[in-house]
Structures are given as C-alpha cells and as structure tokens.
Coordinates of N, CA and C in Angstrom, one line a residue:
M254 N 8.9 -14.6 -5.1 CA 10.1 -15.3 -4.8 C 9.8 -16.5 -3.9
S255 N 10.8 -17.4 -4.3 CA 10.6 -18.7 -3.4 C 12.0 -18.6 -2.7
T256 N 11.7 -19.3 -1.5 CA 13.0 -19.5 -0.3 C 13.5 -21.0 -0.3
V257 N 14.6 -21.2 -0.3 CA 15.2 -22.7 -0.2 C 15.8 -22.3 1.2
L258 N 15.6 -23.4 2.0 CA 16.0 -23.3 3.5 C 17.3 -24.7 3.4
V259 N 18.3 -24.1 3.8 CA 19.6 -24.6 3.7 C 20.1 -24.6 5.1
L260 N 19.8 -26.1 5.9 CA 20.0 -26.3 7.0 C 21.5 -27.2 7.4
N261 N 22.2 -26.7 8.4 CA 23.4 -27.3 8.7 C 23.4 -27.9 10.3
G262 N 23.9 -28.8 10.6 CA 24.1 -29.7 11.8 C 25.0 -29.3 12.6
P263 N 25.6 -30.1 13.7 CA 26.2 -29.5 14.6 C 27.7 -29.6 14.1
N264 N 28.5 -28.5 14.6 CA 30.0 -28.5 14.2 C 30.1 -27.4 12.9
L265 N 29.0 -27.4 12.2 CA 29.2 -26.9 10.8 C 29.5 -25.4 11.0
G266 N 29.2 -24.7 12.3 CA 29.3 -23.3 12.5 C 30.9 -23.2 12.8
R267 N 31.8 -24.3 12.7 CA 33.2 -24.1 12.7 C 33.9 -24.3 11.5
L268 N 32.9 -24.3 10.3 CA 33.8 -24.6 8.9 C 34.7 -23.5 9.0
G269 N 35.8 -23.7 8.1 CA 37.2 -22.8 8.2 C 38.1 -23.1 9.0
S270 N 37.5 -23.4 10.2 CA 38.8 -23.9 11.1 C 38.6 -25.3 11.7
R271 N 37.6 -25.9 11.4 CA 37.5 -27.3 12.0 C 38.0 -28.0 10.8
E272 N 38.9 -28.9 11.1 CA 39.6 -30.0 10.1 C 39.7 -29.7 8.7
P273 N 40.5 -28.3 8.3 CA 40.4 -27.9 6.7 C 41.0 -28.7 5.9
D274 N 41.7 -29.9 6.3 CA 42.0 -30.9 5.5 C 41.0 -31.9 5.0
V275 N 39.9 -31.7 6.0 CA 38.5 -32.5 5.4 C 37.5 -31.5 4.8
Y276 N 37.3 -30.5 5.5 CA 36.0 -29.7 5.1 C 36.2 -28.5 4.4
G277 N 37.8 -28.0 4.2 CA 38.1 -27.1 3.4 C 38.6 -25.9 4.5
S278 N 38.7 -24.7 3.8 CA 39.2 -23.2 4.5 C 38.0 -22.5 4.5
A279 N 36.9 -22.5 3.5 CA 35.9 -21.7 3.6 C 34.8 -21.9 4.7
N280 N 34.0 -20.5 5.1 CA 33.2 -21.1 6.2 C 31.7 -20.7 5.9
L281 N 30.9 -20.7 6.5 CA 29.6 -20.4 6.1 C 29.3 -19.1 5.8
D282 N 29.8 -18.3 5.9 CA 29.4 -17.1 5.1 C 29.9 -17.0 3.8
D283 N 31.0 -17.8 3.5 CA 31.5 -18.0 2.4 C 30.3 -19.0 1.4
L284 N 29.9 -20.0 1.9 CA 28.9 -20.9 1.9 C 27.2 -20.0 1.1
R285 N 27.1 -19.3 2.1 CA 25.9 -18.4 1.7 C 26.1 -17.3 0.5
A286 N 27.6 -17.1 0.4 CA 28.2 -16.1 -0.9 C 27.8 -16.8 -2.1
L287 N 28.3 -18.1 -2.1 CA 28.2 -19.2 -3.0 C 26.8 -19.5 -3.6
L288 N 25.7 -19.4 -2.6 CA 24.8 -19.9 -3.0 C 23.8 -19.0 -3.6
V289 N 24.0 -17.7 -3.1 CA 23.2 -16.4 -3.4 C 23.7 -16.0 -4.7
A290 N 25.1 -16.2 -4.9 CA 25.5 -15.9 -6.3 C 25.2 -16.7 -7.5
F291 N 24.6 -18.3 -6.9 CA 24.4 -19.3 -7.9 C 23.0 -19.3 -7.8
A292 N 22.0 -18.9 -7.0 CA 20.6 -19.0 -7.1 C 20.1 -18.4 -8.6
R293 N 18.9 -18.9 -8.8 CA 18.1 -18.7 -10.0 C 17.4 -17.2 -9.6
D294 N 16.9 -16.3 -10.7 CA 16.3 -15.4 -10.3 C 15.2 -15.6 -9.5
G295 N 14.8 -14.8 -8.4 CA 13.6 -14.9 -7.8 C 13.9 -16.2 -6.4
V296 N 14.8 -16.7 -6.4 CA 15.0 -17.5 -5.1 C 16.0 -17.1 -4.5
S297 N 15.4 -17.2 -3.1 CA 16.2 -16.6 -1.9 C 16.5 -17.5 -0.8
I298 N 17.8 -17.5 -0.6 CA 18.5 -18.5 0.3 C 18.4 -18.2 1.7
D299 N 17.9 -19.1 2.3 CA 17.9 -19.0 4.4 C 18.9 -20.1 4.6
L300 N 20.2 -19.7 5.0 CA 21.0 -20.6 5.5 C 21.0 -20.4 6.7
R301 N 21.1 -21.4 7.6 CA 21.0 -21.8 9.1 C 22.1 -22.8 9.4
Q302 N 22.5 -22.6 10.9 CA 23.2 -24.0 11.4 C 23.0 -23.7 13.0
T303 N 22.8 -24.9 13.3 CA 22.7 -25.1 14.8 C 23.3 -26.4 15.2
D304 N 23.8 -26.5 16.5 CA 24.0 -27.5 17.2 C 23.2 -28.1 17.8
D305 N 21.9 -27.9 18.0 CA 21.1 -28.4 18.8 C 19.8 -28.9 17.8
E306 N 19.7 -30.0 18.3 CA 18.9 -31.2 17.4 C 17.4 -30.7 17.5
A307 N 16.8 -30.3 18.3 CA 15.6 -29.8 18.5 C 14.9 -28.7 17.6
E308 N 16.3 -27.6 17.5 CA 16.1 -26.6 16.9 C 16.0 -27.0 15.3
L309 N 17.0 -28.2 14.9 CA 17.0 -28.4 13.7 C 15.5 -28.9 13.2
I310 N 14.9 -30.0 13.9 CA 14.0 -30.6 13.8 C 12.6 -29.6 13.5
H311 N 12.6 -28.7 14.4 CA 11.6 -27.5 14.3 C 11.8 -26.8 13.0
W312 N 13.1 -26.5 12.5 CA 13.2 -25.7 11.3 C 12.5 -26.8 10.0
L313 N 12.8 -27.9 10.2 CA 12.3 -29.1 9.3 C 10.6 -28.8 9.4
Y314 N 10.1 -28.9 10.4 CA 8.5 -28.3 10.6 C 8.1 -27.0 9.8
E315 N 9.0 -26.2 10.2 CA 8.9 -25.2 9.3 C 8.9 -24.9 7.8
A316 N 9.8 -25.9 7.2 CA 10.0 -26.2 6.1 C 8.3 -26.4 5.3
V317 N 7.9 -27.5 6.2 CA 6.7 -28.0 5.9 C 5.6 -27.1 5.8
D318 N 5.5 -26.5 6.9 CA 4.2 -25.1 7.1 C 4.6 -24.3 6.0
E319 N 5.9 -23.6 5.6 CA 5.6 -22.9 4.7 C 6.2 -23.2 3.4
R320 N 6.2 -24.6 3.1 CA 6.2 -25.4 1.8 C 7.6 -24.7 1.1
M321 N 8.6 -24.9 1.8 CA 9.7 -24.6 1.3 C 10.9 -26.0 1.1
P322 N 11.5 -26.0 -0.2 CA 12.3 -27.0 -0.4 C 13.5 -26.8 0.6
V323 N 14.2 -28.0 0.9 CA 15.4 -28.2 2.0 C 16.5 -28.8 1.3
I324 N 17.7 -27.9 1.6 CA 19.1 -28.9 1.7 C 19.4 -29.0 3.2
L325 N 19.6 -30.3 3.2 CA 20.1 -30.5 4.5 C 21.3 -31.1 4.7
N326 N 22.4 -30.6 5.6 CA 23.5 -31.1 6.1 C 23.3 -31.5 7.3
P327 N 23.0 -33.0 7.7 CA 22.6 -33.2 9.1 C 24.1 -33.3 9.9
A328 N 25.1 -33.3 9.4 CA 26.3 -33.6 10.4 C 26.3 -34.9 11.1
A329 N 27.0 -34.7 12.0 CA 26.9 -35.8 13.1 C 25.7 -36.4 13.3
F330 N 24.5 -35.8 12.9 CA 22.8 -36.2 13.4 C 22.7 -37.3 12.1
T331 N 23.4 -37.3 11.1 CA 23.3 -38.1 10.1 C 23.2 -39.7 10.4
H332 N 24.0 -40.0 11.3 CA 24.1 -41.5 12.0 C 23.3 -41.8 13.1
Y333 N 22.5 -41.2 13.4 CA 21.8 -41.6 14.7 C 20.5 -40.8 14.9
S334 N 20.1 -39.6 14.7 CA 19.1 -39.0 15.0 C 17.8 -39.5 14.3
Y335 N 17.2 -40.4 15.0 CA 15.7 -40.9 14.3 C 14.9 -39.6 14.6
A336 N 14.8 -39.1 15.2 CA 14.0 -37.6 15.6 C 14.2 -37.0 14.4
L337 N 15.4 -36.6 13.7 CA 15.6 -35.8 12.8 C 15.0 -36.7 11.6
R338 N 15.5 -38.0 11.3 CA 14.9 -38.6 10.6 C 13.3 -38.5 10.1
D339 N 12.7 -38.6 11.1 CA 11.1 -38.5 10.9 C 11.0 -37.3 10.6
A340 N 11.4 -36.1 11.1 CA 11.2 -34.7 10.9 C 11.5 -34.5 9.2
A341 N 12.3 -35.1 8.9 CA 12.8 -34.6 7.4 C 11.8 -35.4 6.8
A342 N 11.4 -36.7 7.0 CA 10.2 -37.6 6.2 C 9.1 -36.6 6.3
L343 N 8.7 -36.0 7.2 CA 7.6 -35.0 6.9 C 7.6 -33.8 5.8
V344 N 9.1 -33.5 5.5 CA 9.4 -32.8 4.4 C 8.8 -33.4 3.2
T345 N 9.3 -34.6 2.8 CA 9.4 -35.3 1.6 C 7.9 -35.8 1.5
K346 N 7.2 -36.2 2.6 CA 5.9 -36.8 2.6 C 5.1 -35.6 2.2
A347 N 5.4 -34.5 2.4 CA 4.6 -33.2 2.1 C 4.6 -32.9 0.3
G348 N 5.6 -33.8 -0.3 CA 5.8 -33.4 -1.5 C 7.0 -32.4 -1.8
L349 N 7.7 -31.9 -0.9 CA 9.1 -31.1 -1.0 C 10.1 -31.9 -1.2
P350 N 10.8 -31.3 -2.0 CA 12.4 -32.2 -2.1 C 13.0 -31.8 -0.8
L351 N 13.8 -32.6 -0.4 CA 14.8 -32.5 0.6 C 16.2 -33.1 0.1
I352 N 17.2 -32.5 -0.2 CA 18.5 -33.1 -0.2 C 19.4 -33.1 0.6
E353 N 19.8 -34.4 0.9 CA 20.8 -34.4 2.0 C 22.2 -34.5 1.4
V354 N 22.9 -33.4 1.9 CA 24.3 -33.0 1.5 C 25.4 -33.1 2.5
H355 N 26.5 -33.6 2.1 CA 27.9 -33.6 2.6 C 29.0 -33.3 2.1
I356 N 29.7 -32.3 2.7 CA 31.0 -31.5 2.3 C 32.0 -32.7 2.2
S357 N 32.0 -33.7 2.9 CA 33.5 -34.9 2.6 C 32.4 -35.9 2.0
N358 N 32.9 -37.1 1.9 CA 32.5 -38.2 1.4 C 32.4 -39.4 2.8
P359 N 31.3 -39.4 3.6 CA 31.2 -40.2 4.2 C 31.8 -41.6 4.5
H360 N 31.7 -42.0 3.0 CA 31.9 -43.5 2.6 C 33.4 -43.5 2.8
A361 N 34.0 -42.4 2.8 CA 35.4 -42.7 2.4 C 36.1 -42.2 3.8
R362 N 35.6 -41.9 5.1 CA 35.9 -41.6 6.2 C 35.8 -43.3 7.3
E363 N 35.6 -42.7 8.4 CA 35.4 -43.6 9.6 C 34.2 -44.7 9.3
T364 N 34.2 -45.9 9.7 CA 33.0 -46.9 9.4 C 31.7 -46.1 10.0
F365 N 31.5 -45.7 11.0 CA 30.6 -45.2 11.7 C 30.1 -44.2 11.0
R366 N 30.8 -43.4 10.2 CA 30.1 -42.6 9.2 C 29.4 -43.1 8.2
H367 N 29.5 -44.0 7.6 CA 28.8 -44.8 6.6 C 27.5 -45.1 6.3
T368 N 26.7 -45.0 7.7 CA 25.5 -45.2 7.9 C 24.7 -43.9 7.9
S369 N 23.6 -43.4 7.2 CA 22.9 -42.4 7.0 C 21.5 -42.9 7.3
V370 N 20.6 -42.3 8.9 CA 19.1 -42.7 8.6 C 18.5 -41.7 8.2
V371 N 18.9 -40.8 7.6 CA 18.4 -39.7 6.6 C 18.0 -40.2 5.2
S372 N 19.3 -40.7 5.0 CA 19.2 -40.9 3.3 C 18.1 -41.6 2.6
A373 N 17.5 -42.7 3.5 CA 16.2 -43.3 2.7 C 15.1 -42.6 2.3
I374 N 15.1 -41.4 3.1 CA 13.7 -40.8 3.3 C 14.1 -39.5 2.4
A375 N 15.2 -39.2 2.1 CA 15.9 -38.0 1.2 C 15.4 -38.0 -0.1
T376 N 14.9 -37.1 -0.7 CA 14.7 -37.1 -2.1 C 16.1 -37.5 -2.9
G377 N 17.3 -37.0 -2.7 CA 18.3 -37.3 -3.3 C 19.6 -37.2 -2.2
V378 N 20.9 -37.5 -2.6 CA 22.2 -37.2 -1.6 C 23.2 -37.1 -2.4
I379 N 23.7 -35.9 -2.0 CA 24.9 -35.5 -2.7 C 26.1 -35.4 -1.7
A380 N 27.4 -36.0 -1.9 CA 28.3 -35.9 -1.0 C 29.7 -36.0 -1.6
G381 N 30.5 -35.5 -0.9 CA 32.0 -35.5 -1.0 C 32.4 -34.5 -2.1
L382 N 31.7 -33.6 -2.6 CA 32.0 -32.1 -3.6 C 32.2 -31.0 -2.8
G383 N 32.7 -31.1 -1.9 CA 32.8 -29.5 -1.2 C 31.7 -28.8 -1.1
F384 N 31.5 -27.6 -1.1 CA 30.6 -26.8 -1.1 C 29.5 -27.0 -2.8
D385 N 30.4 -27.6 -3.6 CA 29.7 -27.9 -4.7 C 28.4 -28.8 -4.7
S386 N 28.5 -29.9 -3.1 CA 27.2 -30.5 -3.3 C 26.2 -29.6 -2.7
Y387 N 26.2 -28.8 -2.0 CA 25.5 -27.7 -1.7 C 24.4 -27.2 -3.3
R388 N 25.6 -26.4 -4.1 CA 25.3 -25.9 -5.2 C 24.4 -27.0 -6.5
L389 N 24.8 -28.1 -6.5 CA 24.2 -29.1 -7.0 C 22.9 -29.5 -6.4
A390 N 22.8 -29.7 -5.2 CA 21.4 -29.5 -4.7 C 20.3 -28.3 -5.0
L391 N 20.9 -27.2 -4.9 CA 20.2 -25.9 -5.0 C 19.8 -26.0 -6.7
D392 N 20.6 -26.3 -7.5 CA 20.4 -26.3 -9.0 C 19.2 -27.3 -9.1
F393 N 19.0 -28.4 -8.3 CA 18.1 -29.6 -8.3 C 16.8 -29.0 -8.1
V394 N 16.5 -28.3 -6.8 CA 15.4 -28.3 -5.8 C 14.8 -27.0 -6.6
T395 N 15.6 -26.1 -7.4 CA 15.0 -24.9 -8.1 C 14.7 -25.0 -9.7
A396 N 15.2 -26.0 -9.8 CA 15.0 -26.8 -11.4 C 13.3 -26.2 -12.0
P397 N 13.2 -25.5 -13.2 CA 12.0 -25.1 -13.6 C 11.4 -26.6 -13.7

C-alpha cells in the first residue's frame, strides 16, 4: 500500500467555521472522507494539519525519508515562508511529486495572496476549486 501525505497549514483546522463564504462549510474530516472515498485501491491518505511552521517542515522531511508524494496546502505560509519552500524543494528534488493546492483562488483575492514562494518548486499547482483541488491532486500523484 502506498501513502499520500496531505498537509495543511495554519488556520485550515478551522475549515467549516472560518470564512465559509471563501472556504465553504466542510471541515477537515469531510476532506478526509472525500479523499479516502476517491483514493485508488491500495492508496492510503494521511491527512494532517498544523499551525506550526516547524512541524509542517518536519512532515516534509518525513515525506522525503519515507518516499511519500505530497499534497500541500501551505495556507498563509504560501506567501512568505522560505523555510517551508526549501523543505518542499527537498521533496521534488528527491523525485517525489508535490502538488500545491488552495481551496480558494489566491489570485482572485487580496494582492498579498498573489505570490507563492512554493509554486516555483512544486510539481504543479491547483487552486480555486474547493476540495476538488485536493481530489485532482490526489488523482495526479496516484496515477499509474
């Protein structure tokens, strides 16, 4: 069985109650259920969320060490965390896919959200499609 690491950054633990007009009314448990239901046979979903930058970085190290593809929603860290960017680069440099996802479309929001320090090292970016951003990323990283 292979495992896909689905990592979520700050404030995403508040999905369902935080700005439902932007992020919808579903929470992380709903996201987990969607991904588990959509996963191909033999694929396990390891969905995690943290508000701690260092913990997120260590999870990326774990992905490299355990050879796991990553779906990453860096949330607010998207725009300024060079430490997270460098850890994410270790994933792609190890030959593993790392898909940056966003529930909303950052380019349709405030100007400060238009810049991602992660996008340039990500295998791909999917944004603005709600939880379908994750589903499409899962389809890509588990394609035969």
